mmCIF file of C-alpha atoms in Angstrom:
data_model
loop_
_atom_site.group_PDB
_atom_site.id
_atom_site.type_symbol
_atom_site.label_atom_id
_atom_site.label_comp_id
_atom_site.label_asym_id
_atom_site.label_seq_id
_atom_site.Cartn_x
_atom_site.Cartn_y
_atom_site.Cartn_z
ATOM 1 C CA UNK A 1 -120.595 1.280 60.750
ATOM 2 C CA UNK A 2 -121.160 0.423 56.932
ATOM 3 C CA UNK A 3 -117.840 -0.016 54.930
ATOM 4 C CA UNK A 4 -114.295 1.493 56.206
ATOM 5 C CA UNK A 5 -113.430 4.384 57.741
ATOM 6 C CA UNK A 6 -111.511 5.811 55.047
ATOM 7 C CA UNK A 7 -110.624 4.887 51.330
ATOM 8 C CA UNK A 8 -107.111 4.764 49.416
ATOM 9 C CA UNK A 9 -108.551 8.274 47.564
ATOM 10 C CA UNK A 10 -109.317 10.013 51.192
ATOM 11 C CA UNK A 11 -105.872 9.062 52.913
ATOM 12 C CA UNK A 12 -102.885 10.351 51.205
ATOM 13 C CA UNK A 13 -100.311 7.709 53.437
ATOM 14 C CA UNK A 14 -101.340 4.544 52.165
ATOM 15 C CA UNK A 15 -97.967 3.607 50.296
ATOM 16 C CA UNK A 16 -97.993 1.792 47.222
ATOM 17 C CA UNK A 17 -97.660 -1.861 48.424
ATOM 18 C CA UNK A 18 -100.813 -1.812 50.510
ATOM 19 C CA UNK A 19 -102.627 0.335 48.072
ATOM 20 C CA UNK A 20 -104.249 -2.761 46.602
ATOM 21 C CA UNK A 21 -107.708 -0.699 44.512
ATOM 22 C CA UNK A 22 -104.571 1.253 43.033
ATOM 23 C CA UNK A 23 -103.127 -1.469 41.247
ATOM 24 C CA UNK A 24 -106.493 -2.812 39.732
ATOM 25 C CA UNK A 25 -108.062 -5.232 42.523
ATOM 26 C CA UNK A 26 -110.893 -6.015 40.942
ATOM 27 C CA UNK A 27 -113.298 -6.980 43.652
ATOM 28 C CA UNK A 28 -114.144 -4.561 47.155
ATOM 29 C CA UNK A 29 -115.545 -7.127 49.242
ATOM 30 C CA UNK A 30 -112.955 -7.139 51.671
ATOM 31 C CA UNK A 31 -113.305 -3.400 52.672
ATOM 32 C CA UNK A 32 -116.513 -4.782 54.191
ATOM 33 C CA UNK A 33 -115.912 -7.332 56.773
ATOM 34 C CA UNK A 34 -115.258 -6.343 60.046
ATOM 35 C CA UNK A 35 -113.694 -8.825 62.978
ATOM 36 C CA UNK A 36 -116.150 -9.354 65.810
ATOM 37 C CA UNK A 37 -114.645 -11.024 68.900
ATOM 38 C CA UNK A 38 -117.090 -13.631 70.576
ATOM 39 C CA UNK A 39 -118.987 -12.708 73.327
ATOM 40 C CA UNK A 40 -118.245 -9.171 73.138
ATOM 41 C CA UNK A 41 -118.475 -6.089 70.668
ATOM 42 C CA UNK A 42 -115.250 -4.219 69.921
ATOM 43 C CA UNK A 43 -116.153 -0.528 69.990
ATOM 44 C CA UNK A 44 -115.387 1.783 66.624
ATOM 45 C CA UNK A 45 -112.244 3.646 66.583
ATOM 46 C CA UNK A 46 -112.536 7.051 67.791
ATOM 47 C CA UNK A 47 -109.632 8.997 66.092
ATOM 48 C CA UNK A 48 -110.614 12.298 68.234
ATOM 49 C CA UNK A 49 -110.343 10.106 71.148
ATOM 50 C CA UNK A 50 -107.265 8.337 70.756
ATOM 51 C CA UNK A 51 -105.513 12.095 69.695
ATOM 52 C CA UNK A 52 -106.818 13.350 73.241
ATOM 53 C CA UNK A 53 -105.242 10.147 74.917
ATOM 54 C CA UNK A 54 -101.695 10.554 73.123
ATOM 55 C CA UNK A 55 -101.603 14.484 73.390
ATOM 56 C CA UNK A 56 -98.211 15.324 74.488
ATOM 57 C CA UNK A 57 -96.910 11.737 74.390
ATOM 58 C CA UNK A 58 -95.181 9.474 71.962
ATOM 59 C CA UNK A 59 -95.288 5.721 70.154
ATOM 60 C CA UNK A 60 -93.206 3.553 68.598
ATOM 61 C CA UNK A 61 -93.658 0.553 66.782
ATOM 62 C CA UNK A 62 -90.535 -1.548 66.705
ATOM 63 C CA UNK A 63 -90.523 -4.315 64.570
ATOM 64 C CA UNK A 64 -90.422 -5.247 60.461
ATOM 65 C CA UNK A 65 -92.980 -4.196 57.393
ATOM 66 C CA UNK A 66 -95.708 -5.794 59.630
ATOM 67 C CA UNK A 67 -95.372 -2.864 62.112
ATOM 68 C CA UNK A 68 -95.297 -0.326 59.666
ATOM 69 C CA UNK A 69 -98.424 -1.457 57.987
ATOM 70 C CA UNK A 70 -100.253 -1.206 61.250
ATOM 71 C CA UNK A 71 -98.424 2.418 61.655
ATOM 72 C CA UNK A 72 -100.078 3.313 58.500
ATOM 73 C CA UNK A 73 -103.175 2.047 59.398
ATOM 74 C CA UNK A 74 -103.461 4.172 62.221
ATOM 75 C CA UNK A 75 -102.000 7.448 60.553
ATOM 76 C CA UNK A 76 -105.076 6.958 58.054
ATOM 77 C CA UNK A 77 -107.661 6.072 61.122
ATOM 78 C CA UNK A 78 -106.270 9.627 62.414
ATOM 79 C CA UNK A 79 -106.411 11.627 58.922
ATOM 80 C CA UNK A 80 -109.798 12.009 59.360
ATOM 81 C CA UNK A 81 -109.194 14.422 62.475
ATOM 82 C CA UNK A 82 -105.659 15.318 61.719
ATOM 83 C CA UNK A 83 -102.213 15.366 59.567
ATOM 84 C CA UNK A 84 -98.732 14.649 60.360
ATOM 85 C CA UNK A 85 -95.789 15.971 59.669
ATOM 86 C CA UNK A 86 -93.120 13.750 58.360
ATOM 87 C CA UNK A 87 -89.774 14.389 59.936
ATOM 88 C CA UNK A 88 -87.920 11.014 59.234
ATOM 89 C CA UNK A 89 -84.936 12.688 57.571
ATOM 90 C CA UNK A 90 -84.927 15.964 60.508
ATOM 91 C CA UNK A 91 -84.395 13.036 62.932
ATOM 92 C CA UNK A 92 -81.341 11.242 60.480
ATOM 93 C CA UNK A 93 -83.256 8.185 59.919
ATOM 94 C CA UNK A 94 -83.150 6.431 56.558
ATOM 95 C CA UNK A 95 -86.753 6.567 55.026
ATOM 96 C CA UNK A 96 -86.334 3.458 53.432
ATOM 97 C CA UNK A 97 -86.909 1.676 56.613
ATOM 98 C CA UNK A 98 -87.792 4.287 59.087
ATOM 99 C CA UNK A 99 -90.315 6.560 59.890
ATOM 100 C CA UNK A 100 -90.812 9.049 62.436
ATOM 101 C CA UNK A 101 -93.682 11.570 62.369
ATOM 102 C CA UNK A 102 -95.429 14.571 64.488
ATOM 103 C CA UNK A 103 -98.755 15.789 65.133
ATOM 104 C CA UNK A 104 -98.095 19.696 66.367
ATOM 105 C CA UNK A 105 -101.673 20.373 67.253
ATOM 106 C CA UNK A 106 -101.365 17.570 69.531
ATOM 107 C CA UNK A 107 -97.804 17.199 70.500
ATOM 108 C CA UNK A 108 -97.469 13.609 69.402
ATOM 109 C CA UNK A 109 -95.071 11.511 68.096
ATOM 110 C CA UNK A 110 -95.688 8.326 66.256
ATOM 111 C CA UNK A 111 -91.823 6.561 65.343
ATOM 112 C CA UNK A 112 -91.402 3.404 63.049
ATOM 113 C CA UNK A 113 -88.114 1.780 64.458
ATOM 114 C CA UNK A 114 -86.895 -0.398 62.405
ATOM 115 C CA UNK A 115 -85.571 -3.634 63.417
ATOM 116 C CA UNK A 116 -86.883 -6.901 61.696
ATOM 117 C CA UNK A 117 -84.833 -9.204 64.386
ATOM 118 C CA UNK A 118 -85.275 -7.025 67.583
ATOM 119 C CA UNK A 119 -81.925 -8.254 68.088
ATOM 120 C CA UNK A 120 -78.455 -7.234 66.413
ATOM 121 C CA UNK A 121 -77.753 -9.249 62.992
ATOM 122 C CA UNK A 122 -75.265 -8.917 60.316
ATOM 123 C CA UNK A 123 -77.705 -6.706 58.206
ATOM 124 C CA UNK A 124 -76.652 -8.352 54.856
ATOM 125 C CA UNK A 125 -79.987 -7.072 53.819
ATOM 126 C CA UNK A 126 -78.661 -3.698 53.507
ATOM 127 C CA UNK A 127 -76.795 -4.830 50.339
ATOM 128 C CA UNK A 128 -79.513 -6.591 48.970
ATOM 129 C CA UNK A 129 -82.796 -6.301 49.974
ATOM 130 C CA UNK A 130 -84.408 -8.548 47.397
ATOM 131 C CA UNK A 131 -82.633 -11.356 48.420
ATOM 132 C CA UNK A 132 -84.919 -12.991 51.385
ATOM 133 C CA UNK A 133 -82.966 -16.520 51.051
ATOM 134 C CA UNK A 134 -79.822 -14.108 51.764
ATOM 135 C CA UNK A 135 -78.175 -15.631 55.183
ATOM 136 C CA UNK A 136 -78.109 -13.381 58.370
ATOM 137 C CA UNK A 137 -75.741 -14.038 61.865
ATOM 138 C CA UNK A 138 -78.217 -13.191 64.747
ATOM 139 C CA UNK A 139 -76.458 -12.313 68.187
ATOM 140 C CA UNK A 140 -79.451 -13.570 70.102
ATOM 141 C CA UNK A 141 -78.045 -12.037 73.491
ATOM 142 C CA UNK A 142 -77.348 -8.570 71.905
ATOM 143 C CA UNK A 143 -80.579 -6.068 70.815
ATOM 144 C CA UNK A 144 -80.655 -3.793 68.386
ATOM 145 C CA UNK A 145 -79.719 -0.523 69.021
ATOM 146 C CA UNK A 146 -81.800 1.008 66.310
ATOM 147 C CA UNK A 147 -84.274 0.732 68.871
ATOM 148 C CA UNK A 148 -82.732 0.190 71.779
ATOM 149 C CA UNK A 149 -80.863 3.684 71.626
ATOM 150 C CA UNK A 150 -83.844 5.778 70.893
ATOM 151 C CA UNK A 151 -86.622 4.050 72.982
ATOM 152 C CA UNK A 152 -86.463 5.346 76.478
ATOM 153 C CA UNK A 153 -88.418 8.249 76.432
ATOM 154 C CA UNK A 154 -91.381 7.133 74.307
ATOM 155 C CA UNK A 155 -94.901 6.417 76.120
ATOM 156 C CA UNK A 156 -96.198 3.658 74.286
ATOM 157 C CA UNK A 157 -93.837 1.145 72.660
ATOM 158 C CA UNK A 158 -95.666 -1.633 70.037
ATOM 159 C CA UNK A 159 -93.503 -4.838 69.007
ATOM 160 C CA UNK A 160 -94.544 -6.741 66.194
ATOM 161 C CA UNK A 161 -93.049 -8.384 63.148
ATOM 162 C CA UNK A 162 -91.831 -12.176 62.920
ATOM 163 C CA UNK A 163 -91.555 -12.733 59.024
ATOM 164 C CA UNK A 164 -88.040 -12.127 58.708
ATOM 165 C CA UNK A 165 -87.287 -15.443 61.098
ATOM 166 C CA UNK A 166 -88.272 -17.754 58.202
ATOM 167 C CA UNK A 167 -84.459 -16.882 56.611
ATOM 168 C CA UNK A 168 -81.034 -18.943 56.802
ATOM 169 C CA UNK A 169 -79.995 -17.764 60.511
ATOM 170 C CA UNK A 170 -77.341 -18.572 62.056
ATOM 171 C CA UNK A 171 -77.643 -18.287 66.222
ATOM 172 C CA UNK A 172 -74.738 -16.543 68.055
ATOM 173 C CA UNK A 173 -74.469 -16.410 71.784
ATOM 174 C CA UNK A 174 -71.799 -14.496 73.773
ATOM 175 C CA UNK A 175 -69.408 -14.888 70.735
ATOM 176 C CA UNK A 176 -70.678 -18.534 69.868
ATOM 177 C CA UNK A 177 -72.214 -20.121 67.329
ATOM 178 C CA UNK A 178 -75.219 -22.325 69.227
ATOM 179 C CA UNK A 179 -77.330 -23.319 66.203
ATOM 180 C CA UNK A 180 -78.506 -22.353 62.804
ATOM 181 C CA UNK A 181 -81.642 -22.576 60.827
ATOM 182 C CA UNK A 182 -81.930 -23.529 56.994
ATOM 183 C CA UNK A 183 -78.052 -24.622 56.994
ATOM 184 C CA UNK A 184 -75.691 -27.305 56.207
ATOM 185 C CA UNK A 185 -78.533 -29.119 53.701
ATOM 186 C CA UNK A 186 -81.167 -28.736 56.869
ATOM 187 C CA UNK A 187 -84.307 -27.243 55.165
ATOM 188 C CA UNK A 188 -86.169 -27.054 59.079
ATOM 189 C CA UNK A 189 -87.420 -24.004 60.848
ATOM 190 C CA UNK A 190 -86.768 -24.554 64.559
ATOM 191 C CA UNK A 191 -87.767 -20.799 65.404
ATOM 192 C CA UNK A 192 -84.978 -20.656 68.189
ATOM 193 C CA UNK A 193 -84.256 -17.151 67.132
ATOM 194 C CA UNK A 194 -87.662 -15.943 67.328
ATOM 195 C CA UNK A 195 -88.035 -17.101 70.815
ATOM 196 C CA UNK A 196 -84.964 -15.950 71.963
ATOM 197 C CA UNK A 197 -84.786 -12.631 70.237
ATOM 198 C CA UNK A 198 -88.255 -11.724 71.971
ATOM 199 C CA UNK A 199 -86.969 -12.679 75.231
ATOM 200 C CA UNK A 200 -83.533 -10.430 74.644
ATOM 201 C CA UNK A 201 -86.137 -7.635 74.063
ATOM 202 C CA UNK A 202 -88.636 -8.019 76.423
ATOM 203 C CA UNK A 203 -85.618 -8.368 78.815
ATOM 204 C CA UNK A 204 -84.119 -5.189 77.737
ATOM 205 C CA UNK A 205 -86.952 -2.815 77.446
ATOM 206 C CA UNK A 206 -87.620 -4.014 81.343
ATOM 207 C CA UNK A 207 -84.675 -3.425 82.500
ATOM 208 C CA UNK A 208 -83.918 0.573 80.729
ATOM 209 C CA UNK A 209 -83.680 2.413 83.737
ATOM 210 C CA UNK A 210 -85.637 5.619 82.617
ATOM 211 C CA UNK A 211 -88.123 3.679 80.512
ATOM 212 C CA UNK A 212 -91.734 4.309 82.332
ATOM 213 C CA UNK A 213 -94.187 3.634 79.149
ATOM 214 C CA UNK A 214 -96.129 1.201 78.414
ATOM 215 C CA UNK A 215 -95.721 -2.004 76.127
ATOM 216 C CA UNK A 216 -97.917 -3.401 73.994
ATOM 217 C CA UNK A 217 -96.839 -6.795 71.966
ATOM 218 C CA UNK A 218 -98.729 -7.644 68.925
ATOM 219 C CA UNK A 219 -99.160 -11.355 68.246
ATOM 220 C CA UNK A 220 -97.677 -13.249 64.858
ATOM 221 C CA UNK A 221 -99.246 -12.073 61.839
ATOM 222 C CA UNK A 222 -100.016 -14.723 59.554
ATOM 223 C CA UNK A 223 -99.245 -15.171 55.909
ATOM 224 C CA UNK A 224 -101.412 -17.192 53.116
ATOM 225 C CA UNK A 225 -99.430 -18.424 50.825
ATOM 226 C CA UNK A 226 -101.212 -21.121 48.829
ATOM 227 C CA UNK A 227 -99.844 -23.528 46.001
ATOM 228 C CA UNK A 228 -96.731 -22.711 46.612
ATOM 229 C CA UNK A 229 -94.145 -20.244 48.568
ATOM 230 C CA UNK A 230 -93.344 -16.655 47.725
ATOM 231 C CA UNK A 231 -90.385 -17.635 45.433
ATOM 232 C CA UNK A 232 -92.359 -20.774 43.436
ATOM 233 C CA UNK A 233 -95.686 -19.340 42.567
ATOM 234 C CA UNK A 234 -97.625 -19.008 45.849
ATOM 235 C CA UNK A 235 -100.463 -16.701 46.226
ATOM 236 C CA UNK A 236 -103.662 -15.835 47.496
ATOM 237 C CA UNK A 237 -106.417 -15.124 45.346
ATOM 238 C CA UNK A 238 -109.504 -15.852 47.834
ATOM 239 C CA UNK A 239 -112.065 -13.375 47.764
ATOM 240 C CA UNK A 240 -113.783 -14.046 51.041
ATOM 241 C CA UNK A 241 -112.701 -14.897 54.755
ATOM 242 C CA UNK A 242 -112.161 -18.719 56.011
ATOM 243 C CA UNK A 243 -115.452 -20.077 57.463
ATOM 244 C CA UNK A 244 -114.937 -23.625 57.967
ATOM 245 C CA UNK A 245 -112.785 -25.548 60.367
ATOM 246 C CA UNK A 246 -111.072 -27.229 57.764
ATOM 247 C CA UNK A 247 -110.430 -24.083 55.633
ATOM 248 C CA UNK A 248 -108.282 -22.700 58.991
ATOM 249 C CA UNK A 249 -106.665 -26.120 59.405
ATOM 250 C CA UNK A 250 -105.335 -25.593 55.595
ATOM 251 C CA UNK A 251 -104.084 -22.504 56.455
ATOM 252 C CA UNK A 252 -101.503 -23.120 59.478
ATOM 253 C CA UNK A 253 -99.124 -24.978 57.249
ATOM 254 C CA UNK A 254 -95.852 -23.001 58.321
ATOM 255 C CA UNK A 255 -95.244 -23.575 62.081
ATOM 256 C CA UNK A 256 -98.038 -20.578 62.844
ATOM 257 C CA UNK A 257 -99.082 -22.326 66.310
ATOM 258 C CA UNK A 258 -95.646 -23.066 67.178
ATOM 259 C CA UNK A 259 -94.556 -19.269 66.601
ATOM 260 C CA UNK A 260 -97.687 -18.008 68.401
ATOM 261 C CA UNK A 261 -97.062 -20.218 71.253
ATOM 262 C CA UNK A 262 -93.304 -19.280 71.657
ATOM 263 C CA UNK A 263 -94.805 -15.580 71.626
ATOM 264 C CA UNK A 264 -97.255 -15.970 74.052
ATOM 265 C CA UNK A 265 -94.971 -18.098 76.366
ATOM 266 C CA UNK A 266 -92.152 -15.436 76.087
ATOM 267 C CA UNK A 267 -94.774 -12.602 76.851
ATOM 268 C CA UNK A 268 -96.046 -14.505 80.072
ATOM 269 C CA UNK A 269 -92.773 -14.575 81.582
ATOM 270 C CA UNK A 270 -91.724 -11.096 80.798
ATOM 271 C CA UNK A 271 -95.375 -9.827 81.833
ATOM 272 C CA UNK A 272 -94.400 -11.472 85.779
ATOM 273 C CA UNK A 273 -91.266 -9.060 85.677
ATOM 274 C CA UNK A 274 -93.146 -6.001 84.480
ATOM 275 C CA UNK A 275 -95.924 -6.326 87.037
ATOM 276 C CA UNK A 276 -92.841 -6.292 89.492
ATOM 277 C CA UNK A 277 -91.162 -2.945 88.004
ATOM 278 C CA UNK A 278 -94.852 -1.755 87.921
ATOM 279 C CA UNK A 279 -94.638 -1.204 83.962
ATOM 280 C CA UNK A 280 -98.041 -2.058 81.990
ATOM 281 C CA UNK A 281 -97.147 -4.800 79.575
ATOM 282 C CA UNK A 282 -100.289 -6.409 77.286
ATOM 283 C CA UNK A 283 -100.456 -8.627 74.560
ATOM 284 C CA UNK A 284 -102.541 -7.720 71.103
ATOM 285 C CA UNK A 285 -103.769 -11.494 69.932
ATOM 286 C CA UNK A 286 -104.691 -10.753 66.682
ATOM 287 C CA UNK A 287 -102.992 -14.213 65.219
ATOM 288 C CA UNK A 288 -106.536 -16.072 65.064
ATOM 289 C CA UNK A 289 -108.153 -12.966 64.084
ATOM 290 C CA UNK A 290 -106.442 -12.486 60.618
ATOM 291 C CA UNK A 291 -105.883 -16.313 59.691
ATOM 292 C CA UNK A 292 -109.345 -16.162 58.430
ATOM 293 C CA UNK A 293 -108.406 -13.271 56.144
ATOM 294 C CA UNK A 294 -106.817 -14.887 53.585
ATOM 295 C CA UNK A 295 -108.759 -12.402 50.726
ATOM 296 C CA UNK A 296 -106.984 -9.545 52.895
ATOM 297 C CA UNK A 297 -103.708 -9.350 50.856
ATOM 298 C CA UNK A 298 -102.249 -8.111 47.911
ATOM 299 C CA UNK A 299 -101.571 -10.741 46.156
ATOM 300 C CA UNK A 300 -100.630 -9.363 42.636
ATOM 301 C CA UNK A 301 -101.974 -5.936 43.252
ATOM 302 C CA UNK A 302 -99.188 -4.255 44.725
ATOM 303 C CA UNK A 303 -96.028 -2.153 43.881
ATOM 304 C CA UNK A 304 -92.658 -3.058 45.111
ATOM 305 C CA UNK A 305 -90.399 -0.001 45.196
ATOM 306 C CA UNK A 306 -87.148 -2.308 44.421
ATOM 307 C CA UNK A 307 -87.679 -3.619 40.818
ATOM 308 C CA UNK A 308 -85.832 -6.889 41.690
ATOM 309 C CA UNK A 309 -88.812 -7.967 43.916
ATOM 310 C CA UNK A 310 -91.255 -10.234 42.007
ATOM 311 C CA UNK A 311 -93.729 -12.184 42.975
ATOM 312 C CA UNK A 312 -97.566 -12.156 45.296
ATOM 313 C CA UNK A 313 -97.299 -10.795 48.581
ATOM 314 C CA UNK A 314 -99.248 -12.798 50.693
ATOM 315 C CA UNK A 315 -97.832 -11.542 53.747
ATOM 316 C CA UNK A 316 -98.966 -7.597 54.397
ATOM 317 C CA UNK A 317 -102.342 -6.097 54.126
ATOM 318 C CA UNK A 318 -104.153 -4.469 51.955
ATOM 319 C CA UNK A 319 -105.418 -1.051 53.301
ATOM 320 C CA UNK A 320 -107.297 -0.952 55.719
ATOM 321 C CA UNK A 321 -106.586 -4.046 56.887
ATOM 322 C CA UNK A 322 -104.852 -3.661 60.350
ATOM 323 C CA UNK A 323 -107.278 -1.157 61.240
ATOM 324 C CA UNK A 324 -108.567 -4.052 63.530
ATOM 325 C CA UNK A 325 -105.682 -4.117 65.456
ATOM 326 C CA UNK A 326 -105.244 -0.278 65.937
ATOM 327 C CA UNK A 327 -109.545 -0.876 67.377
ATOM 328 C CA UNK A 328 -107.789 -3.285 69.705
ATOM 329 C CA UNK A 329 -104.828 -1.253 70.667
ATOM 330 C CA UNK A 330 -107.350 1.971 71.604
ATOM 331 C CA UNK A 331 -109.934 -0.295 73.153
ATOM 332 C CA UNK A 332 -106.810 -1.825 75.345
ATOM 333 C CA UNK A 333 -105.726 1.674 75.863
ATOM 334 C CA UNK A 334 -109.117 2.672 77.762
ATOM 335 C CA UNK A 335 -109.250 0.244 79.478
ATOM 336 C CA UNK A 336 -105.990 0.668 81.251
ATOM 337 C CA UNK A 337 -107.100 3.937 82.395
ATOM 338 C CA UNK A 338 -103.653 5.187 82.291
ATOM 339 C CA UNK A 339 -103.691 7.633 79.707
ATOM 340 C CA UNK A 340 -106.203 10.870 80.610
#
């Protein structure tokens, strides 16, 4: 395949935040790269095949805007064959965070269930979405009802995210404060909440009596800020993927390996329980594939809906960045031989 599956001109579902060409990105080399796994060939995405497999089914992305990034990529990949209806408001959901799409010709539902921490939080961000340093309380033993209350009837659930766990956080378990992060003059990141939030989310979905679907966990999507962080001049203005070991090592400054390890450990424990229950629980490990792509972020070529949010975006991905993730998703769905 030469070039991407779609462009910002052919897919109307690319949001301003990820429409880098619309906002003046001058180079287009980032559109031409395609990830190749070691010792195998990742098949191209087949929109017709995907829609045939999910006919009459439902799929939910659970997490933060990284999940939305992947979902919008999937919609663009499918747009060459079918385009969905936006039923978000019809389902009584806030379009600022949630999405609920429906493909009538295929009776296929595709949703984003917004839950940046996966567990219950104090939700201070609803009042000030531009303040990324706003402290949050995480109730680590309580799953977020934003997704739990809707997830039981979904056939395919995809957990992703993790970008919100860099904030000042207070950890609460069973009514007791058990620790905090970036608090009391301590600037360290311990990611305890990240581990336990995943543990709680996985246990919750595996113990839902009516849930019979398959579960995918997308590993942490790396950010690539250089020469500073998001709030002090950090940027990601590289125009090519990383190629050397030294370059890759320089892109791991913020605990990426620790996050990746935690997520994989919690996945492995949950996978054992899933097998006992006859549920299909699979890992989509995209971390190493994406850590070499500092050229794939919007950097300054984006537009936030909230005018108070400024700075370079080295967290999300210019479209069609997450297309690789959906190629992996389709590949795994086919290999499971579970969806006819």
